[in-house]
mmCIF file of C-alpha atoms and ligand atoms in Angstrom:
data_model
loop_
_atom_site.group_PDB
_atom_site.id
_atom_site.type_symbol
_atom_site.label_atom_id
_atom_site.label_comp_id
_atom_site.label_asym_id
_atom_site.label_seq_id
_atom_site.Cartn_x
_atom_site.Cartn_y
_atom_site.Cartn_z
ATOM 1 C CA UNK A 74 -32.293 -17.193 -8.548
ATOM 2 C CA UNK A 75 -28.554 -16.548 -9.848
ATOM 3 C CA UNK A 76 -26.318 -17.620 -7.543
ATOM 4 C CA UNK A 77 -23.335 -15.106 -7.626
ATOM 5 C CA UNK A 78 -19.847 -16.464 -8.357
ATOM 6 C CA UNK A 79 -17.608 -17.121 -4.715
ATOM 7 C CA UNK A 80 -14.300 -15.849 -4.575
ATOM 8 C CA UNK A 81 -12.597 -18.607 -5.441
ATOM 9 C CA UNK A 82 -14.995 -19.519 -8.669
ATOM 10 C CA UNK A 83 -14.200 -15.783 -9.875
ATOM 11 C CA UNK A 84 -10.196 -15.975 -9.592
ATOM 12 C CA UNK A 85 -10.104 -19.559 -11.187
ATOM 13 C CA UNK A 86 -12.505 -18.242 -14.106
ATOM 14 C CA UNK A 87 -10.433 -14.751 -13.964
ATOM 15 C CA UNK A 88 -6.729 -17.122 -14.490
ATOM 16 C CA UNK A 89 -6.857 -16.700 -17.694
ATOM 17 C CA UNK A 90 -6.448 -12.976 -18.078
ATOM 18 C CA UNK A 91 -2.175 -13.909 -17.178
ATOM 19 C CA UNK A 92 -0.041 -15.245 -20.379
ATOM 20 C CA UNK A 93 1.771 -18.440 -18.327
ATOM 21 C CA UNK A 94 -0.654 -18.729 -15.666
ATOM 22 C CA UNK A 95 0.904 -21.971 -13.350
ATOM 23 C CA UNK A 96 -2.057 -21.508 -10.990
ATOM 24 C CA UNK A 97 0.532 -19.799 -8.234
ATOM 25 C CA UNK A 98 -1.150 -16.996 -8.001
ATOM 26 C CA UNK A 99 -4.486 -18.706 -8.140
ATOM 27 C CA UNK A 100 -3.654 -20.842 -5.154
ATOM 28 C CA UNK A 101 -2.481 -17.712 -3.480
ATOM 29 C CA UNK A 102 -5.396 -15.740 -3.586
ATOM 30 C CA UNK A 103 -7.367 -18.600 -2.472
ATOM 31 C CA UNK A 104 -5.147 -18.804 0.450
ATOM 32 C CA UNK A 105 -5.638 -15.267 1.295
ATOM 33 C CA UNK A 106 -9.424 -15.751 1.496
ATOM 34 C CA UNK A 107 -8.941 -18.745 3.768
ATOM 35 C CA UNK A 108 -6.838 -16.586 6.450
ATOM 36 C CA UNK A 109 -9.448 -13.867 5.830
ATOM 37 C CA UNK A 110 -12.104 -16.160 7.068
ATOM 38 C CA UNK A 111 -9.826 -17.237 9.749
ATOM 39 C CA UNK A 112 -9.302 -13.577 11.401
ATOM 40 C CA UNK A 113 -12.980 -12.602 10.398
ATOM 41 C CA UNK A 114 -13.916 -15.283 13.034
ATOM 42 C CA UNK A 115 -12.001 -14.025 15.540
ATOM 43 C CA UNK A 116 -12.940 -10.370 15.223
ATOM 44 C CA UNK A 117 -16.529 -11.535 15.230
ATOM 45 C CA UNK A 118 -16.372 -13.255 18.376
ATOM 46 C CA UNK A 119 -13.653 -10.783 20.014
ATOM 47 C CA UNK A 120 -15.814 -9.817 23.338
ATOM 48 C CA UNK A 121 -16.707 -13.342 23.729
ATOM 49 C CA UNK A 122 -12.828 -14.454 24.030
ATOM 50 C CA UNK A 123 -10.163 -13.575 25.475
ATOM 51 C CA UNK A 124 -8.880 -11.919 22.607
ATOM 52 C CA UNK A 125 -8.944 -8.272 23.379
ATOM 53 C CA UNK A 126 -6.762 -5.809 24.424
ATOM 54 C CA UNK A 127 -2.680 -5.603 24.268
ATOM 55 C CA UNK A 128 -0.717 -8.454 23.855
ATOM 56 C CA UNK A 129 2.296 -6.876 26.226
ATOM 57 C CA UNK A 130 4.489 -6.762 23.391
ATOM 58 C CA UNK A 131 5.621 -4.014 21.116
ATOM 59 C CA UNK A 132 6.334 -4.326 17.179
ATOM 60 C CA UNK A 133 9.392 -3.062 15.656
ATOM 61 C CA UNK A 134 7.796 0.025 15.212
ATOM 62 C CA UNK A 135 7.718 0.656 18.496
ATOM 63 C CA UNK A 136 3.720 0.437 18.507
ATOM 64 C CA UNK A 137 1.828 -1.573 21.538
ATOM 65 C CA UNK A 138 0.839 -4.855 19.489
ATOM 66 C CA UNK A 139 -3.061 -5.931 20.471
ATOM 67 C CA UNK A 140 -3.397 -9.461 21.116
ATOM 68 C CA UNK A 141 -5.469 -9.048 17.105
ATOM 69 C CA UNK A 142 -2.662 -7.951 15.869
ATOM 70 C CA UNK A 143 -0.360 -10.787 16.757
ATOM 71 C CA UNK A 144 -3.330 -13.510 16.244
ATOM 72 C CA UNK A 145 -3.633 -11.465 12.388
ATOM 73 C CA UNK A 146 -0.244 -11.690 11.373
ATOM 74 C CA UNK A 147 0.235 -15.604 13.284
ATOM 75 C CA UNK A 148 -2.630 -16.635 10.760
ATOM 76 C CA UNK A 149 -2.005 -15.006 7.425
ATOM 77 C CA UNK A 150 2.091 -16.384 7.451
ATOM 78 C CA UNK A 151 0.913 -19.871 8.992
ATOM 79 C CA UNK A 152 -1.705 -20.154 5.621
ATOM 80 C CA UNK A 153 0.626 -18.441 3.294
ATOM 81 C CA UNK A 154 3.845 -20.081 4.473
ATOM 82 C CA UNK A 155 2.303 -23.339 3.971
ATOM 83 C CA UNK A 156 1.163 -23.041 0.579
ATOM 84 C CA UNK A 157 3.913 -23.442 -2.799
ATOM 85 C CA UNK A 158 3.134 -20.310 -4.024
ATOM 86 C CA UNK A 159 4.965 -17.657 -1.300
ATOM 87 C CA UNK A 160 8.937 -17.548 -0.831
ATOM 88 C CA UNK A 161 9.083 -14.454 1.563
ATOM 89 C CA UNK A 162 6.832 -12.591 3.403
ATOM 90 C CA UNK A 163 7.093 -8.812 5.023
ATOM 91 C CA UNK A 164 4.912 -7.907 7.723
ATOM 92 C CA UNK A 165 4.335 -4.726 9.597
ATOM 93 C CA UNK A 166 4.417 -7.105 12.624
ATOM 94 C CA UNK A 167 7.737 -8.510 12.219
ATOM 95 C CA UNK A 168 11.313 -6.486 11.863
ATOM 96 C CA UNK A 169 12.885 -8.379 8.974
ATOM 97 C CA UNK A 170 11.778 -10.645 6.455
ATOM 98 C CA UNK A 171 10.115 -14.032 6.773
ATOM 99 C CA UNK A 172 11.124 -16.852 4.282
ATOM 100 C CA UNK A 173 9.036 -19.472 3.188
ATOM 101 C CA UNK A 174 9.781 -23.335 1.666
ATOM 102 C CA UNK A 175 11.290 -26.105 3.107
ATOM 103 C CA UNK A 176 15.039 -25.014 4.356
ATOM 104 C CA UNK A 177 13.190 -21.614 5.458
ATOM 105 C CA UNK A 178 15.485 -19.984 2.842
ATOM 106 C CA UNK A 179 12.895 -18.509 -0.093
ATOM 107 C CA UNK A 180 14.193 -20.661 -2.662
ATOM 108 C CA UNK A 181 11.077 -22.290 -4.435
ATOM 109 C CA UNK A 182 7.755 -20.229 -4.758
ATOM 110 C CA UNK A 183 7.732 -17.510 -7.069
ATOM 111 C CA UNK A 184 5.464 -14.660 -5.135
ATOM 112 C CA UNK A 185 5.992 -12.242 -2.040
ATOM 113 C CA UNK A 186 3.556 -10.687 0.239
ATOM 114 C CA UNK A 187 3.865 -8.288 2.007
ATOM 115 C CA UNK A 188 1.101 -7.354 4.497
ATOM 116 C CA UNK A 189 -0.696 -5.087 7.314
ATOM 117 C CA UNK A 190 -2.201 -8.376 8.889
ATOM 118 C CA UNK A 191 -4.272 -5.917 10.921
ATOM 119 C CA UNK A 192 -5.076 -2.254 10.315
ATOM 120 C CA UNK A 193 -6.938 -0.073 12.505
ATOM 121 C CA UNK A 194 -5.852 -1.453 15.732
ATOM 122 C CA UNK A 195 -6.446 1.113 17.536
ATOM 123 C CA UNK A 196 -10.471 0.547 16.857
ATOM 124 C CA UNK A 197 -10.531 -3.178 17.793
ATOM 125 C CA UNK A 198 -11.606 -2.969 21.434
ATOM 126 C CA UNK A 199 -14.389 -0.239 20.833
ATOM 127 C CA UNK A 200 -15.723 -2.360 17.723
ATOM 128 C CA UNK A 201 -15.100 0.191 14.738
ATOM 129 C CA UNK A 202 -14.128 -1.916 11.634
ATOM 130 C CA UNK A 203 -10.736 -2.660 11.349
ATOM 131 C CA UNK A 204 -9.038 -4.468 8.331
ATOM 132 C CA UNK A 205 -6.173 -6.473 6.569
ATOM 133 C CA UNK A 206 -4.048 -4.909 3.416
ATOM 134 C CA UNK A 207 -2.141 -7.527 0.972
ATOM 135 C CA UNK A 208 0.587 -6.843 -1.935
ATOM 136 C CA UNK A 209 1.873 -9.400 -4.173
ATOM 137 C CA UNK A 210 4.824 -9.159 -6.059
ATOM 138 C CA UNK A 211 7.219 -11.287 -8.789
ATOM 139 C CA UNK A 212 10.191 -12.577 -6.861
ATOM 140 C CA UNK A 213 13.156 -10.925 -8.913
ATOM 141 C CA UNK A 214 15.936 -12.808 -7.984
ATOM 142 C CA UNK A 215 15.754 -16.863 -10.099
ATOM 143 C CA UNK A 216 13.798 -19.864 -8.744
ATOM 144 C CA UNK A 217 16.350 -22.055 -6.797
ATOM 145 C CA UNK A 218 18.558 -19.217 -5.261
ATOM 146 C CA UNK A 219 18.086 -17.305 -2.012
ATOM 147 C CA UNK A 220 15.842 -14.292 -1.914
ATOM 148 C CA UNK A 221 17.429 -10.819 -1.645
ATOM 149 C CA UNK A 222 15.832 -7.299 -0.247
ATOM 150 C CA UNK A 223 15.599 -6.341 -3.899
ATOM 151 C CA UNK A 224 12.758 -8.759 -4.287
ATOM 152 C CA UNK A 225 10.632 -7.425 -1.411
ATOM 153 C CA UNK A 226 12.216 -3.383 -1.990
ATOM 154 C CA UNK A 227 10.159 -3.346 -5.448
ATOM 155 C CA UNK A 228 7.860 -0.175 -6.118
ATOM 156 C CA UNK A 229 4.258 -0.493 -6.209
ATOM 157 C CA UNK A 230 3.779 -0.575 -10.268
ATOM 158 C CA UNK A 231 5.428 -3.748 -9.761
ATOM 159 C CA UNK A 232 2.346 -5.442 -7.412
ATOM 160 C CA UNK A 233 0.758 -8.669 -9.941
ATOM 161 C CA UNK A 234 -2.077 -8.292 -7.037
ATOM 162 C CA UNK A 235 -3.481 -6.283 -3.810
ATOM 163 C CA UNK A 236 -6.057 -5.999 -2.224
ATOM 164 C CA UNK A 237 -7.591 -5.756 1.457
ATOM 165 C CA UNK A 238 -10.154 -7.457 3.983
ATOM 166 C CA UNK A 239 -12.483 -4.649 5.870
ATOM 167 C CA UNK A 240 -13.814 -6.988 8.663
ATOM 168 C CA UNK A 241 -17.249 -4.006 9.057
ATOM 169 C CA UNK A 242 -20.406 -4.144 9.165
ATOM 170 C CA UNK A 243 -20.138 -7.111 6.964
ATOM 171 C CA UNK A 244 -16.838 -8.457 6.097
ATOM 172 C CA UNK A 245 -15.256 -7.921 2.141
ATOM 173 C CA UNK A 246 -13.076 -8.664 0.414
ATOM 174 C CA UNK A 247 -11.788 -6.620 -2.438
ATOM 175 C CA UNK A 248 -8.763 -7.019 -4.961
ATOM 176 C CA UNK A 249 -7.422 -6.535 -7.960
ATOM 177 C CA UNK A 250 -4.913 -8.151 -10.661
ATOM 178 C CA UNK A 251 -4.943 -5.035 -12.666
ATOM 179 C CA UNK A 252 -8.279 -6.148 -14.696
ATOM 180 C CA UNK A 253 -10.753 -3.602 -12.443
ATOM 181 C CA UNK A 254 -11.030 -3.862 -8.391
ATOM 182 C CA UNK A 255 -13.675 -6.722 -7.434
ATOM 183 C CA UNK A 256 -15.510 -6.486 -3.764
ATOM 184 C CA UNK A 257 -16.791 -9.953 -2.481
ATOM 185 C CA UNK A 258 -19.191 -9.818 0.572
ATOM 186 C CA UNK A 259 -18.908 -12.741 3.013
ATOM 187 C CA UNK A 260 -21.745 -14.860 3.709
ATOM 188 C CA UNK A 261 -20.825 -16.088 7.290
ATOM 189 C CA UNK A 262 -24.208 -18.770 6.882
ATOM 190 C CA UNK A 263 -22.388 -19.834 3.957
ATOM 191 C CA UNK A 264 -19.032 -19.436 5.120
ATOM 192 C CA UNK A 265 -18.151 -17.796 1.672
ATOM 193 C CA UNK A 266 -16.931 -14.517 0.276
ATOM 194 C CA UNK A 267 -19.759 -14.119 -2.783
ATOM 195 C CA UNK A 268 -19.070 -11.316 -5.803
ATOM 196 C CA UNK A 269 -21.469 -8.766 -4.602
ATOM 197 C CA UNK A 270 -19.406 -5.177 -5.695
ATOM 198 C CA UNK A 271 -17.703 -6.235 -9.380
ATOM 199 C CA UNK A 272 -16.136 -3.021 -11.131
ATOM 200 C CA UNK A 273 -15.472 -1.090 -8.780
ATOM 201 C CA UNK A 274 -14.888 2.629 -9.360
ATOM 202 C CA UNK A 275 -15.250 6.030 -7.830
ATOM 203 C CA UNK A 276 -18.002 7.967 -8.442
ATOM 204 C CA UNK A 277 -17.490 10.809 -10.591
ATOM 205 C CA UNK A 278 -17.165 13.404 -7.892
ATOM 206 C CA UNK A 279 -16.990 12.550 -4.105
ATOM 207 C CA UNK A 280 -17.779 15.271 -1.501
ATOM 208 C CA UNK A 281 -15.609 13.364 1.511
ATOM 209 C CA UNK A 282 -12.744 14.403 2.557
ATOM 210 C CA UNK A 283 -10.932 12.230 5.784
ATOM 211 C CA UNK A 284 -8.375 13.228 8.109
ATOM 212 C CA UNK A 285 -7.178 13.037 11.347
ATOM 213 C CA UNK A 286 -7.933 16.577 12.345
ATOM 214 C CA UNK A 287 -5.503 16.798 15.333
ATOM 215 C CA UNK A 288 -2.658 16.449 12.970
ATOM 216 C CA UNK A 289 -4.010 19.193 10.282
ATOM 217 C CA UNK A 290 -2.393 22.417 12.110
ATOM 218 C CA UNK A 291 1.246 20.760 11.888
ATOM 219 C CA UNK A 292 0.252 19.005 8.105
ATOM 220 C CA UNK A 293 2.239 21.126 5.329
ATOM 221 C CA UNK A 294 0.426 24.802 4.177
ATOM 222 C CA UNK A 295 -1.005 22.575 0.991
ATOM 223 C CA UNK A 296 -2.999 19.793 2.965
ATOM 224 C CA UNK A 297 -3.916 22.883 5.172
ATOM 225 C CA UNK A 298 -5.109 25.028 2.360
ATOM 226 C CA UNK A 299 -7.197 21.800 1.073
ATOM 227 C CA UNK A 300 -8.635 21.062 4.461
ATOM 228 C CA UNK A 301 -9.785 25.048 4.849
ATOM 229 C CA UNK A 302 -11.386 24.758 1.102
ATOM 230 C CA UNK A 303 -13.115 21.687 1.964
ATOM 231 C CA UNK A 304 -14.683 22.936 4.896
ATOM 232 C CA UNK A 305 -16.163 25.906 3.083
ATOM 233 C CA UNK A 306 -17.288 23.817 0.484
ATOM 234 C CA UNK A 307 -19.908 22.353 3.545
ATOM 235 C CA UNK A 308 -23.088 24.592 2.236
ATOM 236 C CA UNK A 309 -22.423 22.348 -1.372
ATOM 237 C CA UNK A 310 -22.234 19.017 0.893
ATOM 238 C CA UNK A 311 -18.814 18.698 1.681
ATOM 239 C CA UNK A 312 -18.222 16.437 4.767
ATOM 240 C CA UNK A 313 -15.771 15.574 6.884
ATOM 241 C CA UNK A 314 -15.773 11.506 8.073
ATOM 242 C CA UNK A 315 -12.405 10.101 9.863
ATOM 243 C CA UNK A 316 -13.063 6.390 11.347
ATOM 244 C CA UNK A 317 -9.128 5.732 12.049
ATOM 245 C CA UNK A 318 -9.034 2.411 9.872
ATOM 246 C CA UNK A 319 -6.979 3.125 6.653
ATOM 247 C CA UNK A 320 -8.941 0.197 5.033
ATOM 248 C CA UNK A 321 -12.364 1.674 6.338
ATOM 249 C CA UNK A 322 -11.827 4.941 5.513
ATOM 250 C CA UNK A 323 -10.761 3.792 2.089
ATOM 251 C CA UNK A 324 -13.672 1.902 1.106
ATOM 252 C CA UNK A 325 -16.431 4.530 2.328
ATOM 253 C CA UNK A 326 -14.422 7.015 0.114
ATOM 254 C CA UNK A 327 -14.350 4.694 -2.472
ATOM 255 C CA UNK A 328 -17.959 3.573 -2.692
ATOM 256 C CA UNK A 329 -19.380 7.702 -1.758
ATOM 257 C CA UNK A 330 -16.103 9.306 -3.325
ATOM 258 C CA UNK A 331 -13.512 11.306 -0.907
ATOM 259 C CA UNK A 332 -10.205 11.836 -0.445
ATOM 260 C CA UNK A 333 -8.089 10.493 2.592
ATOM 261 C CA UNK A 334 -4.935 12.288 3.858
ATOM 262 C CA UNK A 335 -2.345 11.369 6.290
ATOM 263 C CA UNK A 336 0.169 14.138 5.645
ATOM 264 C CA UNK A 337 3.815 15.094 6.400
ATOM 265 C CA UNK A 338 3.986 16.767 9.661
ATOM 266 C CA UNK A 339 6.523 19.051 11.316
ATOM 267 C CA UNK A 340 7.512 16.289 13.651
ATOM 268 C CA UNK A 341 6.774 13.483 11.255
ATOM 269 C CA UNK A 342 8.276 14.433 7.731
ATOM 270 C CA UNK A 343 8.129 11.092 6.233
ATOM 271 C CA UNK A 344 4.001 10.894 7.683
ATOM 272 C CA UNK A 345 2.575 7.939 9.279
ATOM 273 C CA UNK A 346 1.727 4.993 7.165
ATOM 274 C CA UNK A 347 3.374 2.702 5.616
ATOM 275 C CA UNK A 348 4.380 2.445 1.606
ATOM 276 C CA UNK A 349 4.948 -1.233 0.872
ATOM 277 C CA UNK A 350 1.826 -2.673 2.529
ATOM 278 C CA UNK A 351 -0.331 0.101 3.587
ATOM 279 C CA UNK A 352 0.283 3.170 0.830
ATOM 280 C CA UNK A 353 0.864 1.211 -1.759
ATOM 281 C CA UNK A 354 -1.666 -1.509 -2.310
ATOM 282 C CA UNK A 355 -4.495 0.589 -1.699
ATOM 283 C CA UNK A 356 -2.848 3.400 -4.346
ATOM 284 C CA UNK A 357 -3.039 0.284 -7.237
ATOM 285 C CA UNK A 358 -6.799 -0.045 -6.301
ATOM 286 C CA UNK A 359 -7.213 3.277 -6.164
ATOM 287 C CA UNK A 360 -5.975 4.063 -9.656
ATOM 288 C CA UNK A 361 -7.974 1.423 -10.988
ATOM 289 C CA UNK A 362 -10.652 2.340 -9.344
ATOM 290 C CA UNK A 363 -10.462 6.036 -11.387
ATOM 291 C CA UNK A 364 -8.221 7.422 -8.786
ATOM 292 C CA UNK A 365 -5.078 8.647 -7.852
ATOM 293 C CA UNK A 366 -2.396 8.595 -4.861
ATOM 294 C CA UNK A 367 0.298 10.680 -4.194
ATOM 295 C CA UNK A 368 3.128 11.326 -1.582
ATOM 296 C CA UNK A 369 4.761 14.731 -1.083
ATOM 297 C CA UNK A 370 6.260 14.747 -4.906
ATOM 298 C CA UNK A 371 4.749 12.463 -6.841
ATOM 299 C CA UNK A 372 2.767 9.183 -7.903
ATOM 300 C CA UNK A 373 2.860 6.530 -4.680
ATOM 301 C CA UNK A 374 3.324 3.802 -7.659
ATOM 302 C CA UNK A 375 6.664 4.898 -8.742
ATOM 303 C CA UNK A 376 8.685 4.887 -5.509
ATOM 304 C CA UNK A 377 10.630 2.137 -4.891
ATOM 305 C CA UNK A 378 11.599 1.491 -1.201
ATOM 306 C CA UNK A 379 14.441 1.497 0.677
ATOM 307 C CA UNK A 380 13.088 -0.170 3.808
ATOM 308 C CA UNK A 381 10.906 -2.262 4.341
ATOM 309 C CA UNK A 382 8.604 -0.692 6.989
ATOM 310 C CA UNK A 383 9.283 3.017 5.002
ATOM 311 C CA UNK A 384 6.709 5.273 5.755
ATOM 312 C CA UNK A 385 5.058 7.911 3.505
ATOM 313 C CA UNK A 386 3.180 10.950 3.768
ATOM 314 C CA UNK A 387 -0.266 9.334 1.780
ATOM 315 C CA UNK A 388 -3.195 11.065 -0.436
ATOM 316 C CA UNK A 389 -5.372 8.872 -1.740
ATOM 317 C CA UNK A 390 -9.192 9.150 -3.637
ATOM 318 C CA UNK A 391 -10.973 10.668 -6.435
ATOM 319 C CA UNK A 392 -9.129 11.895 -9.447
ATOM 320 C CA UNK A 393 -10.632 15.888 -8.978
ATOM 321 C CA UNK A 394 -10.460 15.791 -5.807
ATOM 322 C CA UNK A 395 -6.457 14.934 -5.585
ATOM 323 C CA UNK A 396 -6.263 17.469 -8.514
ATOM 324 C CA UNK A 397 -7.630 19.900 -6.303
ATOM 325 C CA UNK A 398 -5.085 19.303 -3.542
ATOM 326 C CA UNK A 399 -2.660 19.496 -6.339
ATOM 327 C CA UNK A 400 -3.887 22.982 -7.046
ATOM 328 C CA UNK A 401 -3.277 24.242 -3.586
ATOM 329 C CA UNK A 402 0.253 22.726 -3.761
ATOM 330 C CA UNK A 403 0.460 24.938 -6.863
ATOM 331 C CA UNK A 404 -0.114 28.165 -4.240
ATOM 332 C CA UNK A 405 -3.634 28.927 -6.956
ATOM 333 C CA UNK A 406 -5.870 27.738 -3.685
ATOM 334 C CA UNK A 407 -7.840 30.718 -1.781
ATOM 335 C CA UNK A 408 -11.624 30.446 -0.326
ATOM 336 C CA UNK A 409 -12.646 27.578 -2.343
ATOM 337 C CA UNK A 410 -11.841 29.253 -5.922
ATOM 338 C CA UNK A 411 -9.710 27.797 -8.411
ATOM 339 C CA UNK A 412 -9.886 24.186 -6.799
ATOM 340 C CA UNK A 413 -12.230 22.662 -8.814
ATOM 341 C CA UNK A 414 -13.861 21.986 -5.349
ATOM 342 C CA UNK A 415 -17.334 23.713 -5.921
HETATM 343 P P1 AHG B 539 -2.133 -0.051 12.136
HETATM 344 O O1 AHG B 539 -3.267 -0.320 13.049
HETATM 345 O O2 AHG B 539 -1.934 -1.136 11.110
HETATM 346 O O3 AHG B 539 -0.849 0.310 12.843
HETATM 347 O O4 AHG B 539 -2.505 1.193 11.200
HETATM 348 C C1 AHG B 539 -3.011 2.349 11.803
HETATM 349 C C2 AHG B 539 -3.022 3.433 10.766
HETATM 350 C C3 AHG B 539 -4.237 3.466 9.867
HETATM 351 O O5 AHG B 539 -5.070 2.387 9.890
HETATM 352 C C4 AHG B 539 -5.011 4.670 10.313
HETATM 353 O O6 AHG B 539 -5.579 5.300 9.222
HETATM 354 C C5 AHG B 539 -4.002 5.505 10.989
HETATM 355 O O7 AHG B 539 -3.004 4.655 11.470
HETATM 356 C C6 AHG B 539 -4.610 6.246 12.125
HETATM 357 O O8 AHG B 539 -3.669 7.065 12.662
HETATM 358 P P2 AHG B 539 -4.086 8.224 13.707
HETATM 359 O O9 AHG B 539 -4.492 7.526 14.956
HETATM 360 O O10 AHG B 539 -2.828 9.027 13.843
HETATM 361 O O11 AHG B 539 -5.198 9.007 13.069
HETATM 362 MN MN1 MN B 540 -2.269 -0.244 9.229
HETATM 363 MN MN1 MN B 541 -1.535 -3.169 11.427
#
């Protein structure tokens, strides 16, 4: 029997893909994977401990923090804070910036994260998958001097890797460098991630489309046009699937094909999720994956933020499937013709 390559095997063999390599990056990843196991044993044992339920506190963004949440985002900066490679971190858990390195003051290490230690909280007491989204970027400012918000404000074409953790049904892990998105499966006997899923990509034409339908009726006349086409398209197998986990909803639409929206809404203009370590991330997988994700105006790649917990409305999926939304924002959409849908 093969034995298929573990995570850290595949990065280490993958190293030399980057001119200059110092191993940073390397190291990095492999630290990633080590929190990943860290919070994947947690969530597995979550009704056992007393790890459930809200932690009494509230995050910057005003959301009720679960207990998860705060146990997430403790693990990932005590692992990545502790390795050479990271000089800041940004996490949708904390309201500014956290600096890594000696003095606490970003000067050495040349990579940032920034992170959604824990996505999908609202599914971690009723035991619906839930997941963790990573983005790594270049520090701008030099080696040696303090880090500024230009290095963690950098737009998403900028991200040297991303990825995310879907703790499911079985936990993966799946990231990319920019040479093709790579899915690991973990082997909890084993107490490895294993390459199970290499080259990712959409399938040619997906038939999923994922929303939360409560917030369709006050989502802008495109994403309602879409939604109306898609659910006339259901005699040629269209389907609606929503599980409330970015990360989950991703990867089903990834492996089956779909498109996931969180649009802008009347009351919420600038949408729900995040860009830097939500929107973003998953948009570089998606386009190397085959597919495409766009805000309101254009490509979720280009825009660089001005805050770090920025929020953006998100579409995200198949290449003729976003095409098709396009079409609708083009006014050409009406009962299904014209889309591309059927
Ligand atoms: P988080 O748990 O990190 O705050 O993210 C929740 C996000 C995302 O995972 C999910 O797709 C979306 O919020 C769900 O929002 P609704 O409950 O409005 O559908
Ligand atoms: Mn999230
Ligand atoms: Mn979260």
């Amino acid at each position: 029997m093969i034995k298929a390559p573990t995570f850290g095997e595949f990065i280490m063999d993958r190293q030399a893909e980057f001119p200059f390599v110092t191993g940073q990056l390397t190291r990095l990843l492999t630290d990633i994977g080590v929190a990943a196991k860290i919070v994947n044993q947690q969530v597995n044992r979550a009704g056992l401990t007393n790890i459930l339920g809200a932690s009494g506190a509230t995050n910057v963004q005003d959301e009720q923090q679960q207990k998860l949440d705060v146990f997430a985002d403790d693990a990932f900066m005590r692992i990545l804070s502790s390795g050479k490679s990271v000089c800041g971190i940004g996490s949708e858990e904390r309201d500014g910036y956290v600096l890594c390195g000696d003095q606490g003051e970003g000067r050495s290490g040349k990579y940032i994260v920034l992170i959604d230690p824990l996505d999908g909280s609202s599914n971690i007491d009723v035991n619906v998958s839930i997941g963790t989204i990573f983005s790594i970027v270049r520090r701008v400012t030099p080696l040696g001097e303090p880090l500024q918000d230009q290095d963690f404000l950098q737009a998403g074409t900028a991200q040297v890797a991303a990825g995310y953790v879907l703790y499911g049904s079985s936990t993966m892990l799946v990231y990319t460098t920019g040479h093709g998105v790579h899915g690991f499966t973990f082997d909890p006997g084993v107490g490895e991630f294993f390459l199970s899923h290499p080259d990712m990509v959409f399938p040619e034409r997906g038939a999923t489309y994922s929303i939360n339908d409560a917030v369709k009726a006050k989502s802008n006349q495109a994403t309602q046009d879409f939604i109306d086409t898609c659910r006339e398209a259901v005699d040629v197998g269209f389907r609606g699937r929503y599980i409330g986990s970015l990360v989950a909803d991703f990867h089903r639409n990834l492996i089956h094909g779909g498109i996931y929206l969180y649009p802008s809404t009347s009351d919420k203009p600038e949408g729900k999720l995040r860009l830097l370590y939500e929107c973003a991330p998953l948009a570089w997988l998606a386009e190397e994956a085959g597919g495409q994700a766009l805000d309101d105006h254009g490509r979720i790649l280009d825009r660089v933020p001005k805050s770090l917990h920025e929020r953006t409305p998100y579409y995200v999926g198949n290449r003729h499937l976003i095409d098709a939304l396009q079409t609708c924002r083009k006014a050409l959409c009406g009962g299904g013709q014209g889309t591309g849908l059927t």
